[in-house]
Coordinates of C-alpha atoms in Angstrom, one line a residue:
M321 CA -77.7 0.6 -8.8
S322 CA -79.4 -2.8 -8.7
I323 CA -77.2 -4.7 -6.3
S324 CA -79.1 -6.1 -3.4
V325 CA -78.2 -6.0 0.3
F326 CA -78.2 -9.7 0.2
D327 CA -75.8 -9.8 -2.7
L328 CA -73.2 -8.2 -0.4
F329 CA -74.2 -10.2 2.7
K330 CA -74.3 -13.8 1.5
I331 CA -74.0 -17.0 3.6
G332 CA -71.4 -19.5 2.3
L333 CA -68.4 -21.6 3.2
G334 CA -64.9 -20.5 3.9
P335 CA -62.2 -19.9 3.3
S336 CA -62.7 -17.4 0.4
S337 CA -65.7 -15.8 -1.2
S338 CA -63.8 -15.3 -4.5
H339 CA -62.0 -18.6 -4.5
T340 CA -64.6 -20.8 -2.8
V341 CA -68.1 -19.3 -2.9
G342 CA -67.8 -17.9 -6.4
P343 CA -66.4 -21.0 -8.1
M344 CA -68.9 -23.2 -6.2
S345 CA -71.7 -21.1 -7.6
A346 CA -70.3 -21.1 -11.1
A347 CA -69.9 -24.9 -11.0
F348 CA -73.4 -25.3 -9.8
H349 CA -74.8 -23.2 -12.6
F350 CA -72.7 -25.1 -15.2
A351 CA -73.8 -28.5 -13.9
S352 CA -77.4 -27.5 -13.8
Q353 CA -77.4 -27.1 -17.6
L354 CA -76.2 -30.7 -18.2
A355 CA -79.5 -32.5 -17.5
G356 CA -80.4 -34.9 -20.3
Q357 CA -77.0 -34.6 -21.9
P358 CA -74.7 -37.6 -22.7
V359 CA -71.9 -36.3 -20.4
A360 CA -68.9 -38.5 -20.1
V361 CA -66.2 -36.1 -19.0
V362 CA -66.2 -32.8 -17.1
Q363 CA -62.9 -30.7 -17.1
I364 CA -62.3 -27.6 -15.2
T365 CA -59.4 -25.2 -15.8
L366 CA -58.6 -22.6 -13.1
Y367 CA -56.7 -19.5 -14.2
G368 CA -54.6 -16.8 -12.6
S369 CA -55.2 -16.2 -8.9
L370 CA -57.6 -19.2 -8.8
S371 CA -54.7 -21.3 -9.9
L372 CA -51.9 -19.8 -7.8
T373 CA -53.8 -19.9 -4.5
G374 CA -56.6 -22.2 -5.5
K375 CA -55.6 -25.2 -3.4
G376 CA -54.9 -23.1 -0.3
H377 CA -58.3 -21.5 -0.8
A378 CA -60.1 -24.8 -1.5
T379 CA -61.1 -23.9 -5.0
D380 CA -60.7 -27.4 -6.2
R381 CA -63.0 -28.6 -3.5
A382 CA -65.5 -25.8 -4.3
V383 CA -65.9 -26.7 -7.9
V384 CA -66.5 -30.4 -6.9
Y385 CA -69.2 -29.2 -4.5
G386 CA -70.9 -27.1 -7.1
L387 CA -70.7 -29.9 -9.8
S388 CA -72.3 -32.2 -7.2
G389 CA -75.3 -29.9 -6.9
L390 CA -74.4 -28.1 -3.7
K391 CA -75.1 -24.3 -3.3
P392 CA -73.0 -22.1 -1.0
E393 CA -75.9 -20.6 0.9
T394 CA -77.5 -24.0 1.9
T395 CA -74.5 -26.3 2.3
L396 CA -73.1 -27.2 5.7
P397 CA -69.3 -27.8 6.2
D398 CA -69.8 -31.5 7.1
E399 CA -72.0 -32.1 4.1
A400 CA -69.3 -30.6 1.8
G401 CA -66.6 -32.7 3.5
I402 CA -68.5 -35.9 2.8
I403 CA -68.9 -35.1 -0.9
W404 CA -65.2 -34.3 -1.3
S405 CA -64.1 -37.5 0.5
S406 CA -66.5 -39.6 -1.6
V407 CA -65.3 -38.2 -4.9
K408 CA -61.6 -38.6 -3.9
S409 CA -62.0 -42.2 -2.8
S410 CA -64.4 -43.4 -5.4
G411 CA -63.2 -41.5 -8.5
Q412 CA -66.9 -40.9 -9.3
L413 CA -68.9 -37.6 -9.3
S414 CA -72.7 -37.5 -9.2
L415 CA -74.0 -34.5 -11.2
P416 CA -77.3 -32.8 -10.1
C417 CA -79.2 -34.8 -12.8
K418 CA -78.1 -38.0 -10.9
K419 CA -75.7 -39.1 -13.7
E420 CA -72.4 -40.4 -12.3
I421 CA -69.2 -39.8 -14.3
P422 CA -65.6 -40.7 -13.6
F423 CA -63.9 -37.8 -11.9
D424 CA -60.4 -37.4 -10.4
P425 CA -59.7 -33.9 -9.0
D426 CA -56.0 -34.3 -9.7
R427 CA -56.6 -35.0 -13.4
N428 CA -59.9 -33.2 -14.1
I429 CA -59.0 -29.9 -12.5
L430 CA -56.2 -28.1 -14.3
F431 CA -54.3 -25.1 -12.8
V432 CA -53.0 -22.5 -15.2
D433 CA -51.1 -19.7 -13.5
Q434 CA -51.6 -17.2 -16.4
P435 CA -54.8 -15.2 -15.9
L436 CA -57.4 -14.7 -18.6
P437 CA -57.5 -11.1 -19.9
E438 CA -60.9 -10.1 -18.4
H439 CA -60.2 -10.8 -14.7
P440 CA -57.6 -12.6 -12.5
N441 CA -60.1 -15.1 -11.3
G442 CA -61.1 -17.0 -14.4
M443 CA -62.3 -20.6 -14.8
K444 CA -63.4 -22.7 -17.8
F445 CA -65.9 -25.6 -17.5
T446 CA -66.0 -28.2 -20.3
A447 CA -68.4 -31.1 -20.7
T448 CA -67.8 -33.7 -23.5
A449 CA -69.4 -36.9 -24.6
E450 CA -67.9 -40.4 -24.8
D451 CA -66.7 -39.7 -28.4
G452 CA -65.0 -36.5 -27.3
S453 CA -67.5 -34.2 -28.9
M454 CA -68.3 -30.9 -27.1
I455 CA -71.5 -30.7 -25.2
L456 CA -71.1 -27.5 -23.3
E457 CA -68.2 -25.1 -22.6
Q458 CA -68.4 -21.9 -20.4
I459 CA -66.0 -19.4 -19.0
W460 CA -66.9 -17.8 -15.7
F461 CA -65.2 -15.2 -13.5
S462 CA -65.3 -14.9 -9.7
T463 CA -65.3 -11.1 -9.3
G464 CA -65.1 -10.9 -5.5
G465 CA -67.5 -11.3 -2.6
G466 CA -69.0 -14.4 -4.2
F467 CA -70.2 -12.5 -7.2
I468 CA -69.8 -14.4 -10.5
A469 CA -70.0 -13.3 -14.1
T470 CA -69.7 -14.8 -17.6
R471 CA -67.3 -13.5 -20.2
E472 CA -70.2 -11.9 -21.9
D473 CA -71.2 -10.1 -18.6
L474 CA -67.7 -8.6 -18.3
T475 CA -67.4 -7.6 -21.9
N476 CA -70.9 -6.1 -22.0
Q477 CA -71.3 -4.2 -18.8
S478 CA -74.9 -3.2 -19.7
G479 CA -75.8 -6.8 -19.5
Q480 CA -74.0 -7.5 -16.2
Q481 CA -77.1 -6.9 -14.0
N482 CA -80.8 -7.5 -14.7
E483 CA -82.7 -4.3 -15.3
L484 CA -84.7 -3.4 -12.2
T485 CA -86.7 -0.3 -11.5
I486 CA -85.9 0.9 -8.0
P487 CA -87.1 4.1 -6.4
Y488 CA -83.6 5.4 -5.4
P489 CA -80.9 4.5 -7.9
F490 CA -77.4 5.8 -7.0
S491 CA -73.9 5.4 -8.4
S492 CA -71.8 7.6 -6.1
A493 CA -71.6 8.7 -2.5
E494 CA -72.4 12.2 -3.7
E495 CA -75.6 11.0 -5.3
L496 CA -76.5 8.9 -2.3
L497 CA -76.2 11.8 0.0
R498 CA -78.2 14.0 -2.3
L499 CA -81.0 11.5 -2.4
C500 CA -81.1 11.2 1.4
A501 CA -81.2 15.0 1.8
S502 CA -83.8 15.6 -0.9
H503 CA -86.2 12.9 0.4
Q504 CA -85.3 13.4 4.0
I505 CA -84.4 9.8 4.6
N506 CA -81.3 8.0 5.8
M507 CA -79.3 5.4 3.8
A508 CA -81.0 2.5 5.6
E509 CA -84.5 3.8 4.7
L510 CA -83.3 4.3 1.1
L511 CA -82.0 0.8 0.8
L512 CA -85.1 -0.6 2.4
A513 CA -87.2 1.1 -0.2
N514 CA -85.0 -0.3 -3.0
E515 CA -85.2 -3.8 -1.5
K516 CA -89.0 -3.6 -1.4
A517 CA -88.9 -3.0 -5.1
R518 CA -87.5 -6.5 -5.5
G519 CA -90.7 -7.9 -4.2
S520 CA -90.1 -8.4 -0.5
D521 CA -92.0 -6.7 2.2
E522 CA -90.4 -5.0 5.2
K523 CA -91.0 -8.0 7.5
E524 CA -89.3 -10.3 5.0
I525 CA -86.3 -8.0 4.7
S526 CA -86.0 -7.6 8.4
N527 CA -86.1 -11.4 8.8
S528 CA -83.4 -11.8 6.3
L529 CA -81.2 -9.2 8.0
D530 CA -81.9 -11.0 11.3
N531 CA -80.8 -14.3 9.7
I532 CA -77.6 -12.6 8.5
L533 CA -76.9 -11.4 12.1
Q534 CA -77.7 -14.8 13.6
T535 CA -75.3 -16.5 11.2
M536 CA -72.6 -14.0 12.1
E537 CA -73.2 -14.5 15.8
S538 CA -73.2 -18.3 15.4
C539 CA -69.9 -18.1 13.7
I540 CA -68.4 -16.1 16.5
E541 CA -69.7 -18.6 19.0
R542 CA -68.3 -21.5 17.1
G543 CA -65.0 -19.7 17.0
F544 CA -65.1 -19.2 20.7
Q545 CA -65.6 -22.9 21.4
T546 CA -63.6 -24.7 18.7
E547 CA -60.0 -25.5 19.6
G548 CA -57.2 -27.0 17.6
V549 CA -54.9 -26.3 14.6
L550 CA -56.2 -24.8 11.4
P551 CA -55.9 -27.0 8.3
G552 CA -53.5 -26.3 5.5
G553 CA -50.0 -27.1 6.8
L554 CA -49.1 -23.8 8.4
D555 CA -49.9 -25.3 11.9
V556 CA -51.6 -22.1 13.0
Q557 CA -53.2 -22.6 16.4
R558 CA -56.7 -21.3 17.0
R559 CA -56.4 -18.5 19.5
A560 CA -60.0 -17.4 19.9
P561 CA -61.0 -20.1 22.5
G562 CA -58.1 -19.2 24.8
L563 CA -58.6 -15.5 24.4
Y564 CA -62.3 -15.9 25.1
Q565 CA -61.6 -17.7 28.4
R566 CA -59.2 -15.0 29.4
W567 CA -61.8 -12.3 28.5
Q568 CA -64.4 -14.0 30.6
K569 CA -62.1 -13.9 33.6
E570 CA -61.3 -10.3 33.2
V571 CA -64.8 -9.0 32.2
E572 CA -65.3 -7.4 35.6
S573 CA -61.9 -5.7 35.6
N574 CA -61.3 -2.0 35.1
D575 CA -58.9 -2.5 32.2
P576 CA -59.8 0.2 29.7
L577 CA -58.4 -1.9 26.8
Q578 CA -60.8 -4.7 27.5
V579 CA -63.2 -3.3 24.9
M580 CA -60.4 -3.6 22.2
D581 CA -59.8 -7.2 23.3
W582 CA -63.4 -8.0 22.8
V583 CA -63.4 -6.6 19.3
S584 CA -60.2 -8.4 18.3
L585 CA -61.5 -11.6 19.8
C586 CA -64.7 -11.6 17.8
A587 CA -62.9 -10.9 14.6
L588 CA -60.4 -13.6 15.2
A589 CA -63.1 -16.1 16.0
V590 CA -64.9 -15.5 12.7
N591 CA -61.8 -15.7 10.6
E592 CA -60.5 -18.8 12.3
E593 CA -63.8 -20.4 11.4
N594 CA -63.5 -19.1 7.9
A595 CA -60.0 -20.5 7.5
A596 CA -61.3 -23.9 8.6
G597 CA -64.0 -23.9 5.9
G598 CA -66.8 -22.9 8.3
R599 CA -70.1 -21.2 7.6
V600 CA -69.7 -17.4 7.4
V601 CA -71.3 -14.3 5.9
T602 CA -69.5 -12.6 3.1
S603 CA -69.2 -9.1 4.5
P604 CA -68.4 -8.2 1.8
T605 CA -65.9 -11.1 1.4
N606 CA -64.9 -14.2 3.3
G607 CA -61.4 -13.0 3.8
A608 CA -62.8 -9.9 5.5
A609 CA -65.8 -11.6 7.1
G610 CA -64.7 -10.9 10.7
V611 CA -64.7 -7.0 10.6
I612 CA -68.4 -6.2 10.5
P613 CA -69.5 -9.0 12.9
A614 CA -66.8 -7.8 15.4
V615 CA -68.0 -4.2 15.2
I616 CA -71.6 -5.3 15.6
A617 CA -70.6 -7.4 18.6
F618 CA -68.9 -4.4 20.1
H619 CA -72.0 -2.3 19.5
K620 CA -74.3 -4.9 21.2
Q621 CA -71.9 -5.6 24.1
Y622 CA -71.0 -2.1 25.0
D623 CA -73.7 0.3 23.8
R624 CA -76.7 0.5 26.1
S625 CA -78.8 1.8 23.2
A626 CA -78.1 -1.2 21.0
S627 CA -81.2 -3.0 19.7
Q628 CA -82.3 -5.2 16.9
D629 CA -83.4 -2.1 15.0
S630 CA -80.0 -0.5 15.5
V631 CA -78.3 -3.6 14.1
R632 CA -80.6 -3.6 11.1
L633 CA -79.8 0.1 10.6
F634 CA -76.1 -0.8 10.8
L635 CA -76.3 -3.6 8.2
L636 CA -78.4 -1.6 5.7
T637 CA -76.1 1.5 6.0
A638 CA -73.0 -0.7 5.6
A639 CA -74.5 -2.3 2.5
A640 CA -75.1 1.1 0.9
I641 CA -71.4 1.9 1.3
G642 CA -70.4 -1.6 0.1
M643 CA -72.4 -1.1 -3.1
L644 CA -70.4 1.9 -4.0
Y645 CA -67.1 0.0 -3.8
K646 CA -68.6 -2.9 -5.8
K647 CA -69.8 -0.7 -8.6
N648 CA -67.0 1.9 -8.8
A649 CA -63.9 -0.1 -7.7
S650 CA -63.6 -3.8 -6.6
I651 CA -64.0 -6.0 -3.6
S652 CA -61.6 -8.6 -5.0
A653 CA -58.1 -8.9 -3.5
A654 CA -57.0 -10.6 -6.7
E655 CA -57.9 -7.4 -8.6
V656 CA -56.9 -4.6 -6.1
G657 CA -55.2 -6.2 -3.1
C658 CA -56.5 -6.5 0.4
Q659 CA -57.5 -2.9 0.5
G660 CA -60.5 -4.1 -1.5
E661 CA -61.5 -6.6 1.2
I662 CA -60.3 -5.6 4.7
G663 CA -60.4 -1.9 3.6
V664 CA -63.9 -2.1 2.2
A665 CA -65.2 -4.1 5.2
S666 CA -63.7 -1.5 7.6
S667 CA -65.2 1.3 5.6
M668 CA -68.6 -0.4 5.6
A669 CA -68.4 -1.1 9.4
A670 CA -67.4 2.5 10.2
A671 CA -70.4 3.8 8.3
G672 CA -72.8 1.3 9.9
L673 CA -71.6 2.1 13.4
V674 CA -72.0 5.9 12.9
A675 CA -75.6 5.2 11.7
A676 CA -76.3 3.0 14.7
W677 CA -75.0 5.8 16.9
G678 CA -77.4 8.3 15.4
G679 CA -74.9 10.2 13.2
T680 CA -75.9 12.3 10.2
M681 CA -75.5 11.0 6.7
E682 CA -72.5 13.3 6.2
Q683 CA -70.9 11.8 9.3
V684 CA -71.6 8.3 7.9
E685 CA -69.9 9.1 4.6
H686 CA -67.0 10.7 6.5
A687 CA -66.5 7.6 8.6
A688 CA -66.5 5.4 5.5
E689 CA -63.9 7.7 3.9
I690 CA -61.6 7.7 7.0
A691 CA -61.6 4.0 7.3
M692 CA -60.7 3.4 3.7
E693 CA -58.2 6.2 3.5
H694 CA -56.0 4.4 6.1
H695 CA -56.2 1.0 4.3
L696 CA -55.0 2.4 0.9
G697 CA -52.3 0.3 -0.6
M698 CA -52.8 -2.8 1.5
T699 CA -51.5 -5.8 -0.3
C700 CA -52.8 -9.4 -0.4
D701 CA -50.0 -11.7 0.3
P702 CA -51.4 -14.9 2.0
V703 CA -48.7 -17.3 3.2
A704 CA -49.0 -20.7 1.5
G705 CA -52.1 -19.4 -0.3
L706 CA -54.1 -19.9 2.9
V707 CA -56.5 -17.3 4.3
Q708 CA -54.7 -17.4 7.7
V709 CA -51.5 -15.3 7.8
P710 CA -51.8 -12.3 7.8
C711 CA -55.6 -12.5 7.0
I712 CA -57.0 -13.5 10.4
E713 CA -55.2 -10.7 12.3
R714 CA -56.0 -8.1 9.6
N715 CA -59.7 -8.6 10.4
A716 CA -59.1 -7.6 14.0
M717 CA -57.1 -4.5 12.9
G718 CA -59.8 -3.6 10.4
A719 CA -62.5 -3.8 13.0
V720 CA -60.6 -1.5 15.5
K721 CA -59.9 1.0 12.7
A722 CA -63.6 1.1 11.9
I723 CA -64.5 2.0 15.4
N724 CA -61.8 4.6 15.5
A725 CA -63.0 6.1 12.2
A726 CA -66.6 6.2 13.5
R727 CA -65.5 8.1 16.6
M728 CA -63.4 10.5 14.6
A729 CA -66.3 11.2 12.2
L730 CA -68.8 11.8 15.0
S731 CA -66.4 14.3 16.5
G732 CA -67.0 16.6 13.5
D733 CA -69.9 18.0 11.6
G734 CA -69.5 15.8 8.6
K735 CA -67.5 18.4 6.6
H736 CA -64.2 17.2 5.3
R737 CA -61.6 17.7 2.6
V738 CA -61.5 14.2 1.0
T739 CA -64.7 12.7 -0.2
L740 CA -65.6 9.0 -0.1
D741 CA -65.9 9.0 -3.9
Q742 CA -62.4 10.3 -4.2
V743 CA -61.1 7.6 -1.9
I744 CA -62.9 4.9 -3.8
E745 CA -61.4 6.1 -7.0
T746 CA -58.0 6.3 -5.4
M747 CA -58.3 2.8 -4.0
Y748 CA -59.2 1.4 -7.5
Q749 CA -56.3 3.3 -9.1
T750 CA -53.9 2.1 -6.4
G751 CA -55.1 -1.5 -7.0
K752 CA -54.5 -1.3 -10.7
D753 CA -51.0 0.1 -10.2
M754 CA -50.1 -2.6 -7.6
Q755 CA -47.9 -5.4 -8.9
D756 CA -49.6 -8.7 -9.5
R757 CA -47.5 -10.5 -6.9
Y758 CA -49.2 -8.5 -4.2
K759 CA -52.7 -9.4 -5.4
E760 CA -53.6 -12.8 -4.0
T761 CA -51.0 -14.7 -5.9
S762 CA -48.8 -15.7 -3.0
Q763 CA -45.8 -14.5 -5.0
G764 CA -44.8 -11.5 -3.0
G765 CA -44.7 -9.9 0.5
L766 CA -45.2 -12.2 3.5
A767 CA -46.0 -15.1 1.2
V768 CA -42.3 -15.3 0.1
N769 CA -40.6 -14.0 3.2
V770 CA -42.2 -16.4 5.7
V771 CA -40.8 -19.9 5.7
Y772 CA -43.6 -22.4 6.1
C773 CA -42.1 -25.7 5.0

């Protein structure tokens, strides 16, 4: 398997990895190919889930950012906001080649609710000349977690990823456990060796992991400090600042549930920032970006043995589990519902925490299985198409479940009846069976039963 740790843990803007980060990357790639061309008009068509919840997920803004030459990993929220305001007010868009073209988001971005056959998150980019002749047309898909693919990629799976020789390829949890046992290494060591095969040395990889952690912690801190109402029209009040102030006052108390309050607080802080279009880490998605940071924050706050090395161990182990879901199922709520986002994040976090606590590889796999088993069937039904209700609170619940799953796994010897591979397959089958209105379309569940206007 040639997915990188840093494919799963990407830095980008909220509120959605599939609806914001992915389309922004696709638009950037498209615009980068227009240098030297007599472009007069650029048209974007968003299909399926990208259409149905695109405005609530800022997909229209994201494609404008990408067409303007912005990349998710390096763009700051304020910079993106300036670009959007400029295009809206001037009716002009500056392509990366410095060519300015007329552009009105209300006219040049089309929303078509019907999905393309390959994937629910499809988009078409078209560039034409002054005389209407075609210069370039491409169809892209945002497949979850900020991953993007062309139509050719999806129809020819063998070409979806560049061939890369890595020392420890794996495609299942069973194979991953077997490799660890036969080479007497843990999952983190296995992934570290695979990352080195990409050309980075151990110090560079560690620095990149530390940067991921620092971005997560900065996001938590911003969430603690930023007050106000989240954008989008639901009038959802940020709760993290008030909860943080209360937690600080009670930190010396003997309340046994204070630990749970800390976990929930950190998860809420991240996802309130995400909902506001802040800078987050896809872990593995933006909608589920609060689970892993919250569990790491719990580990650092309450485990005396916590260290920089234990957090790196956590992240690498979590990534190994995330790769299994990406390859064998999906991390896209538009494809399999929220079990593919919150469920996967909880599974990854549970595995990472067991590793940080010194568990065996069998216990790591068991924790990942437990966490996903109890997210099976979770729908994605965002009210008003916004990543706010119920998404923000779901991150807190997913983080608490991850810690519980880790504790349960460590209480046994790693032997269990249901395997992680079986649960991943079940999750994928369940997602395929789920009605489309429960898969990030805002056409079912809470999205139609909660009055917001």
